[in-house]
Amino acid sequence: MGLASGRSRLPSCVSHAFLVVAGLFIIASIPCEAHLSSSFYDNTCPNALTTIRTAIRTAVSRERRMAASLIRLHFHDCFVQGCDASILLDDSATIQSEKNAPNNNNSVRGYEVIDNVKSQVESICPGVVSCADILAVAARDASVAVGGPTWTLKLGRRDSTTSGLSQAAANLPSFRDGLDRLISLFSTKGLSTRDMVALSGSHTIGQARCITFRDRIYDNGTNIDAGFASTRRRRCPVDNGNGDDNLAALDLVTPNSFDNNYFKNLIQRKGLLQSDQVLFNGGSTDSIVTEYSKSPSTFSSDFAAAMVKMGDVEPLLGSAGEIRKVCNVIN
């Protein structure tokens, strides 16, 4: 007896097979989304991480302050148009360098260390490892070099061909910022208030210029220890333009070791920058500061987790951007 439709039908097993094949074809035709991976260079440049680690250890052994500088360099890169090494680009006909931004100029440093690392990596794997990834790895290795935590890095970032000078002033924190401003800035990058406090703990190492803390040590406020202010005034004269570049350790107790003394200092009203002390000044972050001051392990693990999250901020992936041959110029 004929089918009512007048059309022959395939056996059900054949039709099912066809659907499976068709489904596989559709799946295969969907482009794979590029993503960061901890094994990104395992096959293309297996010695990259060892090469970077050795170079960073050497740089920090020559100057302990460089550890803080490299962590800050990565941070300032990620907060302006993502973790794309845009901060490394010099001025050119098409580039207005982020190095000239108010929060970077005469402040951010470590560029020559990254240039040296890039040169070494290029010598073993030309055109493979991005400057953006080198910044991320350098920050991790700098932390370890001064006794700080380590973390598993996700890699595969690519380098920008543009600069974000116009974004820098709006996106980078200032030493004058209040708590609400800091929370808001970090939130726009997908970082929580707890992440912000943990990342601020990087000020357990490094130094600041007199011009960034002069107002705080001379304003006779109630949120600064008098003896601490007096000590800091010795190398930071009251008059603007006099001793502006004189340096002071952000952590007076253990300035070259990555530990939780930064938070203990805040509780004692000995935060050097206004943007440090606002974290413990009767506000919503007081409890986090107290927790970190009592538990160095909690601070270390939270700092590591926050660094991983920060490294995920708007990376260039896949075919976006480029792999620069030299970090301070586009190809």
XYZ file of C-alpha atoms in Angstrom:
331
model
C 0.000 0.000 0.000
C 1.409 3.391 -0.974
C 2.280 6.177 1.490
C -0.308 8.906 1.684
C 2.295 11.592 0.944
C 3.538 9.813 -2.122
C 7.145 10.209 -0.824
C 9.440 7.426 0.273
C 10.854 7.577 3.779
C 14.366 6.666 4.887
C 14.677 3.984 7.503
C 14.762 5.531 10.993
C 18.372 4.411 11.590
C 19.493 6.265 8.456
C 17.622 9.407 9.402
C 19.110 9.304 12.899
C 22.591 8.896 11.456
C 21.991 11.844 9.172
C 20.979 14.000 12.113
C 24.102 13.035 14.051
C 26.365 13.831 11.105
C 24.559 17.101 10.479
C 24.906 18.007 14.137
C 28.620 17.275 14.113
C 29.017 19.378 10.989
C 27.283 22.308 12.653
C 29.437 21.976 15.766
C 32.608 21.736 13.679
C 31.636 24.813 11.706
C 31.359 26.953 14.859
C 34.674 28.797 15.309
C 36.601 27.894 18.454
C 36.667 30.802 20.873
C 40.199 31.695 21.879
C 40.875 31.734 25.590
C 43.726 32.035 28.057
C 45.403 28.808 29.117
C 48.107 27.881 31.606
C 49.629 25.575 28.962
C 49.546 28.091 26.121
C 53.298 28.022 25.417
C 53.987 24.400 26.331
C 54.554 23.412 22.709
C 55.415 26.694 20.992
C 57.964 27.987 23.521
C 58.501 25.481 26.346
C 61.407 27.427 27.883
C 59.643 30.787 27.953
C 58.589 30.748 31.604
C 61.991 29.567 32.839
C 63.704 32.276 30.825
C 61.415 34.973 32.222
C 61.768 33.728 35.799
C 65.564 33.769 35.658
C 65.633 37.293 34.217
C 63.215 38.625 36.841
C 65.158 37.039 39.690
C 68.304 38.705 38.396
C 66.613 42.110 38.107
C 65.147 41.929 41.619
C 68.415 40.727 43.123
C 70.041 43.855 41.707
C 67.307 46.132 43.053
C 64.670 44.866 45.476
C 62.404 47.798 44.690
C 62.015 46.438 41.163
C 59.658 43.726 42.436
C 57.069 46.335 43.397
C 57.658 48.221 40.157
C 56.948 45.168 38.003
C 53.749 44.295 39.871
C 52.596 47.886 39.478
C 53.524 47.928 35.789
C 51.228 44.959 35.129
C 48.460 46.588 37.167
C 48.680 49.905 35.316
C 48.647 48.033 32.018
C 45.525 46.021 32.795
C 43.516 48.999 34.049
C 43.856 50.893 30.761
C 42.141 49.112 27.812
C 42.916 45.698 29.316
C 46.021 43.554 29.791
C 47.478 44.257 26.357
C 50.933 45.782 26.975
C 49.685 49.151 25.708
C 51.560 50.816 28.567
C 54.873 49.781 27.016
C 54.395 51.660 23.747
C 56.500 54.765 23.174
C 55.316 57.934 21.460
C 55.252 57.716 17.678
C 53.413 59.202 14.716
C 50.397 57.051 15.559
C 50.832 56.456 19.305
C 50.306 58.785 22.246
C 52.124 56.871 24.941
C 50.421 55.947 28.207
C 53.813 56.505 29.806
C 52.986 60.219 29.727
C 49.743 59.869 31.693
C 49.774 61.775 35.025
C 49.648 58.555 37.076
C 52.462 56.974 35.046
C 54.868 59.781 34.176
C 57.954 59.801 36.453
C 56.254 57.107 38.479
C 55.799 53.775 36.690
C 59.094 52.028 36.034
C 60.576 48.677 35.038
C 60.260 49.156 31.288
C 63.902 48.298 30.667
C 63.529 45.031 32.590
C 60.632 43.987 30.366
C 62.607 44.993 27.276
C 65.475 42.779 28.414
C 63.174 39.847 29.104
C 61.506 40.226 25.724
C 64.906 40.226 23.998
C 65.870 36.985 25.735
C 62.566 35.305 24.911
C 62.734 36.447 21.280
C 66.174 34.853 20.985
C 64.734 31.404 21.719
C 61.188 31.768 20.298
C 60.885 34.630 17.802
C 57.413 36.098 17.437
C 55.717 33.720 19.868
C 55.447 35.214 23.359
C 53.542 38.478 23.745
C 54.703 41.446 25.772
C 51.350 41.342 27.586
C 52.067 37.823 28.807
C 55.605 38.793 29.781
C 54.160 41.545 31.983
C 51.849 39.041 33.682
C 54.593 36.477 34.245
C 57.041 39.133 35.447
C 54.571 40.336 38.086
C 54.095 36.793 39.407
C 57.818 36.063 39.458
C 58.564 39.416 41.103
C 56.177 38.533 43.928
C 57.904 35.213 44.474
C 61.355 36.841 44.382
C 60.568 38.880 47.522
C 58.778 36.148 49.461
C 55.288 36.709 48.131
C 52.770 34.191 46.814
C 52.802 32.466 43.464
C 49.840 31.602 41.273
C 49.029 29.627 38.155
C 49.030 32.016 35.226
C 46.673 31.847 32.296
C 48.482 32.888 29.126
C 47.700 33.696 25.514
C 47.242 37.462 25.638
C 48.188 39.418 22.538
C 49.658 42.896 22.249
C 47.684 45.988 21.317
C 48.440 48.169 18.332
C 46.909 51.192 20.058
C 47.483 53.202 23.217
C 44.976 54.318 25.832
C 46.479 57.599 27.003
C 43.089 59.304 27.044
C 41.692 56.550 29.281
C 44.532 56.515 31.807
C 43.441 59.469 33.937
C 39.927 58.087 34.279
C 40.845 54.432 34.828
C 43.908 54.521 37.069
C 43.618 55.055 40.833
C 45.223 58.121 42.383
C 47.019 58.452 45.710
C 44.338 61.019 46.632
C 41.377 58.702 45.989
C 38.785 58.015 48.646
C 37.312 54.618 49.415
C 34.188 54.946 47.263
C 36.261 55.981 44.254
C 38.609 53.000 44.685
C 35.741 50.540 45.028
C 34.109 51.966 41.899
C 37.295 51.868 39.804
C 37.989 48.242 40.640
C 34.356 47.275 40.155
C 34.419 48.539 36.564
C 37.200 46.012 35.923
C 35.224 43.140 37.417
C 37.165 43.203 40.677
C 35.405 43.086 44.033
C 36.025 45.268 47.062
C 37.910 42.384 48.643
C 40.042 42.071 45.493
C 40.797 45.792 45.746
C 41.977 45.547 49.344
C 44.066 42.466 48.590
C 45.717 44.094 45.575
C 46.396 47.232 47.610
C 48.457 44.952 49.825
C 51.144 45.015 47.151
C 52.128 48.249 48.901
C 53.809 46.030 51.449
C 56.799 46.540 49.140
C 58.016 49.483 47.092
C 58.463 53.192 47.629
C 56.551 56.392 46.988
C 57.678 59.910 46.116
C 57.319 62.765 48.581
C 54.901 64.563 46.276
C 52.394 61.716 46.687
C 52.261 61.786 50.499
C 53.249 65.371 51.436
C 49.680 66.516 52.043
C 48.961 63.541 54.265
C 51.956 63.954 56.567
C 51.442 67.722 56.980
C 47.658 68.013 57.282
C 47.666 67.072 61.011
C 44.689 64.796 60.445
C 43.321 62.385 63.010
C 43.939 59.332 60.841
C 47.735 59.500 60.895
C 50.075 58.552 63.722
C 51.958 61.664 64.865
C 55.288 59.913 65.262
C 54.957 58.327 61.825
C 54.195 61.702 60.262
C 57.194 63.264 61.995
C 59.519 60.549 60.715
C 58.279 60.948 57.159
C 58.690 64.739 57.251
C 62.455 64.376 57.629
C 62.886 63.594 53.948
C 59.788 65.296 52.611
C 59.897 69.089 53.072
C 56.633 70.946 53.352
C 57.129 73.204 50.332
C 56.032 71.978 46.911
C 58.949 71.636 44.528
C 61.373 70.913 47.347
C 62.269 67.234 47.558
C 59.273 66.122 45.479
C 61.099 63.028 44.245
C 62.528 61.963 47.605
C 61.504 58.381 48.271
C 59.989 56.692 51.298
C 59.128 53.044 51.821
C 55.422 52.272 51.690
C 55.986 49.812 54.534
C 58.431 51.221 57.068
C 58.755 47.925 58.960
C 59.661 45.371 56.264
C 60.028 47.466 53.099
C 61.600 44.741 50.963
C 59.564 41.706 52.016
C 56.143 40.708 50.770
C 54.132 40.170 53.957
C 51.022 41.455 55.725
C 52.693 44.315 57.648
C 51.007 46.793 55.304
C 47.672 45.992 56.942
C 49.120 46.153 60.452
C 50.444 49.602 59.563
C 46.987 50.761 58.466
C 45.481 49.733 61.802
C 48.191 51.803 63.511
C 47.325 54.787 61.240
C 50.672 54.462 59.467
C 49.521 54.179 55.885
C 51.808 56.360 53.764
C 49.324 57.353 51.069
C 45.843 58.708 51.579
C 44.573 55.941 49.276
C 46.156 53.423 51.648
C 44.731 54.741 54.906
C 41.176 55.047 53.561
C 41.065 51.254 53.615
C 41.056 51.463 57.425
C 39.274 54.618 58.437
C 35.892 53.604 59.797
C 34.584 52.374 56.450
C 33.344 49.162 54.876
C 36.818 47.705 54.328
C 38.020 47.934 57.932
C 37.048 44.319 58.586
C 39.012 43.055 55.572
C 42.112 44.961 56.665
C 41.761 43.517 60.159
C 41.400 40.001 58.762
C 44.509 40.335 56.597
C 46.494 41.831 59.480
C 45.802 38.706 61.526
C 46.168 36.102 58.774
C 49.082 36.386 56.356
C 47.987 33.185 54.637
C 44.530 34.581 53.898
C 46.059 37.729 52.465
C 48.508 35.753 50.317
C 45.848 33.474 48.868
C 43.453 36.364 48.231
C 46.212 38.433 46.615
C 47.108 35.565 44.287
C 43.466 35.018 43.316
C 42.967 38.751 42.701
C 46.071 38.897 40.500
C 44.670 36.078 38.363
C 41.359 37.939 38.042
C 43.135 41.175 37.165
C 45.129 39.368 34.488
C 41.823 38.396 32.873
C 40.753 42.008 32.308
C 39.932 42.505 28.614
C 42.809 40.576 27.029
C 43.275 40.516 23.272
C 42.869 36.942 22.059
C 43.017 34.852 18.901
C 43.869 37.021 15.922
C 43.254 40.348 17.681
C 46.237 42.643 18.083
C 49.695 41.231 17.390
C 52.785 39.681 18.941
C 55.240 42.559 19.058
C 58.843 41.904 18.156
C 59.937 44.742 20.439
C 57.693 45.785 23.294
C 57.858 49.560 22.940
C 56.829 49.767 19.272
C 54.182 48.132 17.122
C 55.379 45.845 14.350
